[in-house]
PDB file of C-alpha atoms in Angstrom:
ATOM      1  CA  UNK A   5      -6.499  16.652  -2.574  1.00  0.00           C
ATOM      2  CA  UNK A   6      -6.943  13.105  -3.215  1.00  0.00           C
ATOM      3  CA  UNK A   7     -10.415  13.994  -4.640  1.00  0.00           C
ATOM      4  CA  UNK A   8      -8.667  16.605  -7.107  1.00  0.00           C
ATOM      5  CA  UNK A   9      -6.475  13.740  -8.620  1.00  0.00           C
ATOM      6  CA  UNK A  10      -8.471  10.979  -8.589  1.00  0.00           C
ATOM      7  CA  UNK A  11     -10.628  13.066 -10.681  1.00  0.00           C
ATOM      8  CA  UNK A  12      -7.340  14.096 -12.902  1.00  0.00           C
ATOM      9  CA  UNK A  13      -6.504  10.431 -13.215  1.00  0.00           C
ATOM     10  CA  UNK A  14      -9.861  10.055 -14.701  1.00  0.00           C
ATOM     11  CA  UNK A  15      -9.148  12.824 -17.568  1.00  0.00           C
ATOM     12  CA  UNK A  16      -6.922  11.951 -20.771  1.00  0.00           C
ATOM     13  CA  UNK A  17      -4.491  15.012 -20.493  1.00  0.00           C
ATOM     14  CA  UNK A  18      -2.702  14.408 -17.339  1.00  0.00           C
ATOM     15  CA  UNK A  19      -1.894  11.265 -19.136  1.00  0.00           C
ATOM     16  CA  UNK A  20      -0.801  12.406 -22.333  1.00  0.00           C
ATOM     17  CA  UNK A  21       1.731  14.615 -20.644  1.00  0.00           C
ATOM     18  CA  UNK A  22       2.937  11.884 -18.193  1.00  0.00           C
ATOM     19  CA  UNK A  23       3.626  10.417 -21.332  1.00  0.00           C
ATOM     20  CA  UNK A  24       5.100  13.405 -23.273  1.00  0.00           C
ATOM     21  CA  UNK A  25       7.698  13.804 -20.606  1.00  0.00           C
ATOM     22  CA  UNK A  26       8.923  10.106 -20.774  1.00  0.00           C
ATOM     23  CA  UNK A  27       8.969  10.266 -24.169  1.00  0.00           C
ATOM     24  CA  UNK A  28      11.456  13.579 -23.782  1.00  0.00           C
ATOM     25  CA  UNK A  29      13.253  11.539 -21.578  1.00  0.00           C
ATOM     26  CA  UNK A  30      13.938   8.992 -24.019  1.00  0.00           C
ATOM     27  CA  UNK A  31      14.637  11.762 -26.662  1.00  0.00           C
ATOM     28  CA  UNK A  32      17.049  13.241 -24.562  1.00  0.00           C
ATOM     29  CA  UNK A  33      18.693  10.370 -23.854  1.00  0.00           C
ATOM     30  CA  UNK A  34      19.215   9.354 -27.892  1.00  0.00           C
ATOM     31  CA  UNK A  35      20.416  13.023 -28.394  1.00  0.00           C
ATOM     32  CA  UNK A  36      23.627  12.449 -25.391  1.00  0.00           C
ATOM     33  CA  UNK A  37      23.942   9.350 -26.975  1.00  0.00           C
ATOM     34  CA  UNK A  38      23.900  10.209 -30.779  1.00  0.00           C
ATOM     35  CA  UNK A  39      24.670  13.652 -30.871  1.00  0.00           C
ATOM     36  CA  UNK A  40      26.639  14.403 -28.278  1.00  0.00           C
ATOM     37  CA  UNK A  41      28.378  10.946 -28.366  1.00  0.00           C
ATOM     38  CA  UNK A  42      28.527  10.078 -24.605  1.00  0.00           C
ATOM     39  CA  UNK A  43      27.275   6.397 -24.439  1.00  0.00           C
ATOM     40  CA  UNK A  44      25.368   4.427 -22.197  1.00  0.00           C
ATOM     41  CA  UNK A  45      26.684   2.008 -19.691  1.00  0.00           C
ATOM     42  CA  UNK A  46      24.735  -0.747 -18.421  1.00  0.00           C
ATOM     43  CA  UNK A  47      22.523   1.761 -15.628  1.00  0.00           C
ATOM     44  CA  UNK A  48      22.096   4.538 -18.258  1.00  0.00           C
ATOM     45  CA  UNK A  49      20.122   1.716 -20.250  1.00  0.00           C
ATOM     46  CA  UNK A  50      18.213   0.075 -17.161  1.00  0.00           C
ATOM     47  CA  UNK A  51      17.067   3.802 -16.692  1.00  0.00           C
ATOM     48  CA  UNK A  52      15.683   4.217 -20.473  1.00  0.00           C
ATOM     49  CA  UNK A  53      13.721   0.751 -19.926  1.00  0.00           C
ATOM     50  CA  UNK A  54      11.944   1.982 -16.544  1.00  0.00           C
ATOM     51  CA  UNK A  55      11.689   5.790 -18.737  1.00  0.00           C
ATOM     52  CA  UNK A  56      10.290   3.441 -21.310  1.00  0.00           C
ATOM     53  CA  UNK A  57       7.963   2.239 -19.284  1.00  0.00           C
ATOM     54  CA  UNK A  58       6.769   4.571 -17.560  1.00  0.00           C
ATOM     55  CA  UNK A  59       5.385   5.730 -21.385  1.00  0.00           C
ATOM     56  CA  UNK A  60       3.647   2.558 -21.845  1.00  0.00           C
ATOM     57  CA  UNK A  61       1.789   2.728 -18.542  1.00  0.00           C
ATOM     58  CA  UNK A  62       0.859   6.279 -19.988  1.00  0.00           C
ATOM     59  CA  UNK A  63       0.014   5.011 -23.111  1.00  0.00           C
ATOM     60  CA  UNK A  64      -1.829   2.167 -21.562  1.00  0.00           C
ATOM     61  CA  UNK A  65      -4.195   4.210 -19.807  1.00  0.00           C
ATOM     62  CA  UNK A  66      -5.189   6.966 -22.348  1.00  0.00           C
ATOM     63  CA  UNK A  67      -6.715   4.431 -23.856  1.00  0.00           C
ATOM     64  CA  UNK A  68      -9.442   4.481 -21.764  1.00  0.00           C
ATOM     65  CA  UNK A  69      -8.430   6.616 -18.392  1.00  0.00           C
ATOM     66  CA  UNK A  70     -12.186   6.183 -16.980  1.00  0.00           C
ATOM     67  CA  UNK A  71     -12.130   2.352 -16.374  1.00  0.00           C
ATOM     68  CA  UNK A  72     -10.331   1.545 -12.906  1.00  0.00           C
ATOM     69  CA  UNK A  73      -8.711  -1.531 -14.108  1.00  0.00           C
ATOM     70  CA  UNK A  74      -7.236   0.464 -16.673  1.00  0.00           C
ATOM     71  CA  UNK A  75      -6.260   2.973 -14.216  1.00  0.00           C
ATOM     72  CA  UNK A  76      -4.490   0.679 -11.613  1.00  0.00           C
ATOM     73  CA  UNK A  77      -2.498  -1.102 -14.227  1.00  0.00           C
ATOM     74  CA  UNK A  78      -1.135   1.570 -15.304  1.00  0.00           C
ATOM     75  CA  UNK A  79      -0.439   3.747 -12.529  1.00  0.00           C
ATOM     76  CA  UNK A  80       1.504   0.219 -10.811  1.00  0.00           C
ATOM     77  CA  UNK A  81       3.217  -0.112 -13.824  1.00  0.00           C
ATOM     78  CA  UNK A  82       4.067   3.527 -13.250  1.00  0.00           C
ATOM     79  CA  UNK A  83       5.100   3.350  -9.812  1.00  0.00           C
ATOM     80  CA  UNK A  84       6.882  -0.090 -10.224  1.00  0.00           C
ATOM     81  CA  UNK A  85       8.993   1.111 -13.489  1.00  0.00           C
ATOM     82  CA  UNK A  86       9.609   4.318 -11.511  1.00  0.00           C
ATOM     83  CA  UNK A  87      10.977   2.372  -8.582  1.00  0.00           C
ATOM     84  CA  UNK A  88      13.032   0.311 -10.451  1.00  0.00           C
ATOM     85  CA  UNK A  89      14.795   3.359 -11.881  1.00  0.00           C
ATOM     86  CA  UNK A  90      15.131   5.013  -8.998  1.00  0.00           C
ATOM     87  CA  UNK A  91      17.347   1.736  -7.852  1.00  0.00           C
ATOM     88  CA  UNK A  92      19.387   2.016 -10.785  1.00  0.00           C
ATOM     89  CA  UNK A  93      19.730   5.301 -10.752  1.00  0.00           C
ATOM     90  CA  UNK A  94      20.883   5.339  -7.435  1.00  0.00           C
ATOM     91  CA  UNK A  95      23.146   2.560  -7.751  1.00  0.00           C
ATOM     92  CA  UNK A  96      24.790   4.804 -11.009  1.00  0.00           C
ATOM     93  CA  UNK A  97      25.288   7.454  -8.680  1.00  0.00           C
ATOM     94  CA  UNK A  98      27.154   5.353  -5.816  1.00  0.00           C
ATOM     95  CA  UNK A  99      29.574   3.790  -8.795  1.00  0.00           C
ATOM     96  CA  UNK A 100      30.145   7.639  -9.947  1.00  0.00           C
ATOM     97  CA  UNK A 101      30.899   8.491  -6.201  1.00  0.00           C
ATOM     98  CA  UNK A 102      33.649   5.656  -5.662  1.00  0.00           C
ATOM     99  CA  UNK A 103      35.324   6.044  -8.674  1.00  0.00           C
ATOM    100  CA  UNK A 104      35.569  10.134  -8.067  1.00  0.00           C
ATOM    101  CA  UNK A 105      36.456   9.256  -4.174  1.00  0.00           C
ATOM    102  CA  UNK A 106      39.876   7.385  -6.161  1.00  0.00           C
ATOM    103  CA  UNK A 107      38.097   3.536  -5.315  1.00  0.00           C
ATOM    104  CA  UNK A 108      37.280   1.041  -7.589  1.00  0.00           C
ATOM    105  CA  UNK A 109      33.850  -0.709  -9.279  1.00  0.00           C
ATOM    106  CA  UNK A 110      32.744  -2.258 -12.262  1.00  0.00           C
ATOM    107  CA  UNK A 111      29.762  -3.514 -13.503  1.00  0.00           C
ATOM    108  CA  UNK A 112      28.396  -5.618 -16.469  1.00  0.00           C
ATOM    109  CA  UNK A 113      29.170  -4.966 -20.402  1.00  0.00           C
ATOM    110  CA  UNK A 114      25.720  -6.458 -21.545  1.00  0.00           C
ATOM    111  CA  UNK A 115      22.406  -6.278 -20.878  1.00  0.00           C
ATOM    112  CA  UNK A 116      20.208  -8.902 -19.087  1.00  0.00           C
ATOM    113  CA  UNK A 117      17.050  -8.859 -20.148  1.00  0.00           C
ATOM    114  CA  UNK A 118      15.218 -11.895 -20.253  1.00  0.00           C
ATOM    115  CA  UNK A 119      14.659 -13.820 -23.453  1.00  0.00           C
ATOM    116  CA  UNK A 120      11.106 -12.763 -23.671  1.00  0.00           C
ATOM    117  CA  UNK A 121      12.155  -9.119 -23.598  1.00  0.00           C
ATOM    118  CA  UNK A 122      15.302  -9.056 -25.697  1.00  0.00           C
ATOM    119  CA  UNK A 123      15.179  -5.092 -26.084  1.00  0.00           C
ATOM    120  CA  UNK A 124      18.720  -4.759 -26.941  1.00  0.00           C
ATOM    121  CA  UNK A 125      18.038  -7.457 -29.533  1.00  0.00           C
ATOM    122  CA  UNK A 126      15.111  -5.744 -30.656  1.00  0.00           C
ATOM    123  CA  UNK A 127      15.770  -2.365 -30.533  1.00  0.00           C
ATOM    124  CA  UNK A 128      19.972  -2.385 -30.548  1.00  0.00           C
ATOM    125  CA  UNK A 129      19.984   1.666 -31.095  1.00  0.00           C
ATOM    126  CA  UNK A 130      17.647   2.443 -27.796  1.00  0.00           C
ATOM    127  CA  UNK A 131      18.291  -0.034 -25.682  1.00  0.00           C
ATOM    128  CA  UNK A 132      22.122  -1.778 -26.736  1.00  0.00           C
ATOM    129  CA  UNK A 133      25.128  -0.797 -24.112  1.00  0.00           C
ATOM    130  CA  UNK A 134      27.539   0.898 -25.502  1.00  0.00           C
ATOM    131  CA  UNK A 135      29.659   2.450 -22.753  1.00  0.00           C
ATOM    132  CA  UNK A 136      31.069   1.537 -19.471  1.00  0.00           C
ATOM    133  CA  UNK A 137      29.768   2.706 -15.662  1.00  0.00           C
ATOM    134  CA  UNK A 138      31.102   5.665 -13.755  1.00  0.00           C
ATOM    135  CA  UNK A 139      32.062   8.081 -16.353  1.00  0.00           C
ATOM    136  CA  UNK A 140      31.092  11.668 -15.766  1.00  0.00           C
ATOM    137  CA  UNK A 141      30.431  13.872 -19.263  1.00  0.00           C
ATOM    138  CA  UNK A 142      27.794  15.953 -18.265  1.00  0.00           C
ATOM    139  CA  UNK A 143      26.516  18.213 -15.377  1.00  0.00           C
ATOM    140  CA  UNK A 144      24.454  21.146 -14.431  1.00  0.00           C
ATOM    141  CA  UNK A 145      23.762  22.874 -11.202  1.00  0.00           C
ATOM    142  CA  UNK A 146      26.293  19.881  -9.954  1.00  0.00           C
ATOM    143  CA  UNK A 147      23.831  17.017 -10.800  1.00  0.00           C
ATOM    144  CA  UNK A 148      25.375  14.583 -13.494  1.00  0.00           C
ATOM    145  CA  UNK A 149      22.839  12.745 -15.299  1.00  0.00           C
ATOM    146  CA  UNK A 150      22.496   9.941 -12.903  1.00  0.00           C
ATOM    147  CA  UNK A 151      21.667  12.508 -10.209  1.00  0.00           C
ATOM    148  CA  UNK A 152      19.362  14.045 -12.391  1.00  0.00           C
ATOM    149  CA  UNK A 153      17.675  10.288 -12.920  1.00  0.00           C
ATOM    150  CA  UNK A 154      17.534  10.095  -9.744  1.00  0.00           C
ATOM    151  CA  UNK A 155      15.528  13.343  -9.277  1.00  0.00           C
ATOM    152  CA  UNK A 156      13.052  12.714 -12.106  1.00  0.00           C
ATOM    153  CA  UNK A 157      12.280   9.015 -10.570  1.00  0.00           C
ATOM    154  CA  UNK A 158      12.073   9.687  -7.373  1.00  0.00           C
ATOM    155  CA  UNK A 159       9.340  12.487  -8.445  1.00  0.00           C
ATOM    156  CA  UNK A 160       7.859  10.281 -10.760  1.00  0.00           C
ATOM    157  CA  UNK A 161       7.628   7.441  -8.248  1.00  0.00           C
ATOM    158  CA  UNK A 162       6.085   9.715  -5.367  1.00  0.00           C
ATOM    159  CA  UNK A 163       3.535  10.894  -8.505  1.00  0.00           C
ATOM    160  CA  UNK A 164       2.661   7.413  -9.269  1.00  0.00           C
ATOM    161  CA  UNK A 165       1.977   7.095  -5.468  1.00  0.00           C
ATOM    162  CA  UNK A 166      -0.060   9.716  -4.854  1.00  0.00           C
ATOM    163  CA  UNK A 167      -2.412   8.191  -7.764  1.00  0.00           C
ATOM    164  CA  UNK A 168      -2.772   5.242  -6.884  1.00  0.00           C
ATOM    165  CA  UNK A 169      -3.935   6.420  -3.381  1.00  0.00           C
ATOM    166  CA  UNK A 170      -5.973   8.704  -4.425  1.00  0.00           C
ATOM    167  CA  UNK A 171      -7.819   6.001  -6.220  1.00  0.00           C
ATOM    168  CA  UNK A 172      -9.597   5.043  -2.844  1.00  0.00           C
ATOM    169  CA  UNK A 173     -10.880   8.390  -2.751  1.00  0.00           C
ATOM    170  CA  UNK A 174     -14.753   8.781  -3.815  1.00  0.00           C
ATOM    171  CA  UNK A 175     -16.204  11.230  -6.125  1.00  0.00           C
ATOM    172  CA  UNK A 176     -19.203  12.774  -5.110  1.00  0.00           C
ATOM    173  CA  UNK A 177     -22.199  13.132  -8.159  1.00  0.00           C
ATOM    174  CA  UNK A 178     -23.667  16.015  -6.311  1.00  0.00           C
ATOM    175  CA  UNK A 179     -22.844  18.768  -7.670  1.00  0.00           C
ATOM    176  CA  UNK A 180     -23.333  20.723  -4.476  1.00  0.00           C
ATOM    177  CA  UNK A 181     -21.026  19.048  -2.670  1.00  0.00           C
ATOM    178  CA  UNK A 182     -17.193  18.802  -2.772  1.00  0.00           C
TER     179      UNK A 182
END
């Protein structure tokens, strides 16, 4: 198995769609925002950044997906920007749960990036908060879009993992042998 995806990891296409469906992510995440007018809280937007850059590791590396230091870089910045929305996605999900259990949370208004990655600065219409923490506007098959976050990252995450792993894995050049 780890043979099989090393070998993937090596091809542009797996690559392409990692970054097609982070991308969609994104997309979809404009269209609740701008179309369907639910707006982000302070979580939803910590999300798009580790969505975000899970596309730039993807980006990164079908550049040149045959050199290794390519590969690592990328697939850690996978795996780390996965992990990181997997923590805010679950932490989204724990505020939704109090408030619908009748207790009370909060959390910040604003953004807090660090001055040398002023996204909301940058890019106000992606990346500014707009909405408050907890609120439920959306679900289907009883996931709200935290719990659906929470899904894609974790998969995305355990992805990410299995790549890098399978980068200690060595390809045969023989032909005859698998």
């Amino acid at each position: 198995m780890f043979k099989t995806l090393k070998s993937l990891s090596m091809q542009r296409w797996p690559w392409l769609l990692l970054a097609l469906t982070a991308l969609a992510m994104e997309l979809a995440g404009l269209y609740f925002q701008y179309q369907l007018n639910y707006q982000p809280c302070i979580k939803c937007i910590y999300i798009r950044v580790a969505f975000a850059g899970i596309l730039v590791a993807a980006l990164l590396v079908l550049l040149a997906p045959r050199q290794l230091l390519l590969r690592l870089s990328g697939t850690l910045l996978w795996l780390g920007s996965a992990l990181y929305g997997l923590f805010q996605a679950q932490e989204l999900v724990n505020i939704e749960q109090t408030l619908a259990s009748g207790g009370f949370t909060t959390c910040a208004l604003f953004a807090d990036f660090p001055a040398w990655l002023a996204l909301d600065k940058w890019l106000p219409t992606v990346f500014e908060v707009t909405g408050t923490c907890g609120g439920v506007d959306w679900q289907f098959a009883g996931l709200t879009m935290a719990g659906w976050s929470r899904v894609l990252m974790a998969a995305y995450a355990l992805s990410a993992l299995l790549i890098l792993l399978s980068q200690l894995a060595k390809l045969s050049r023989n032909p005859y042998r698998g």
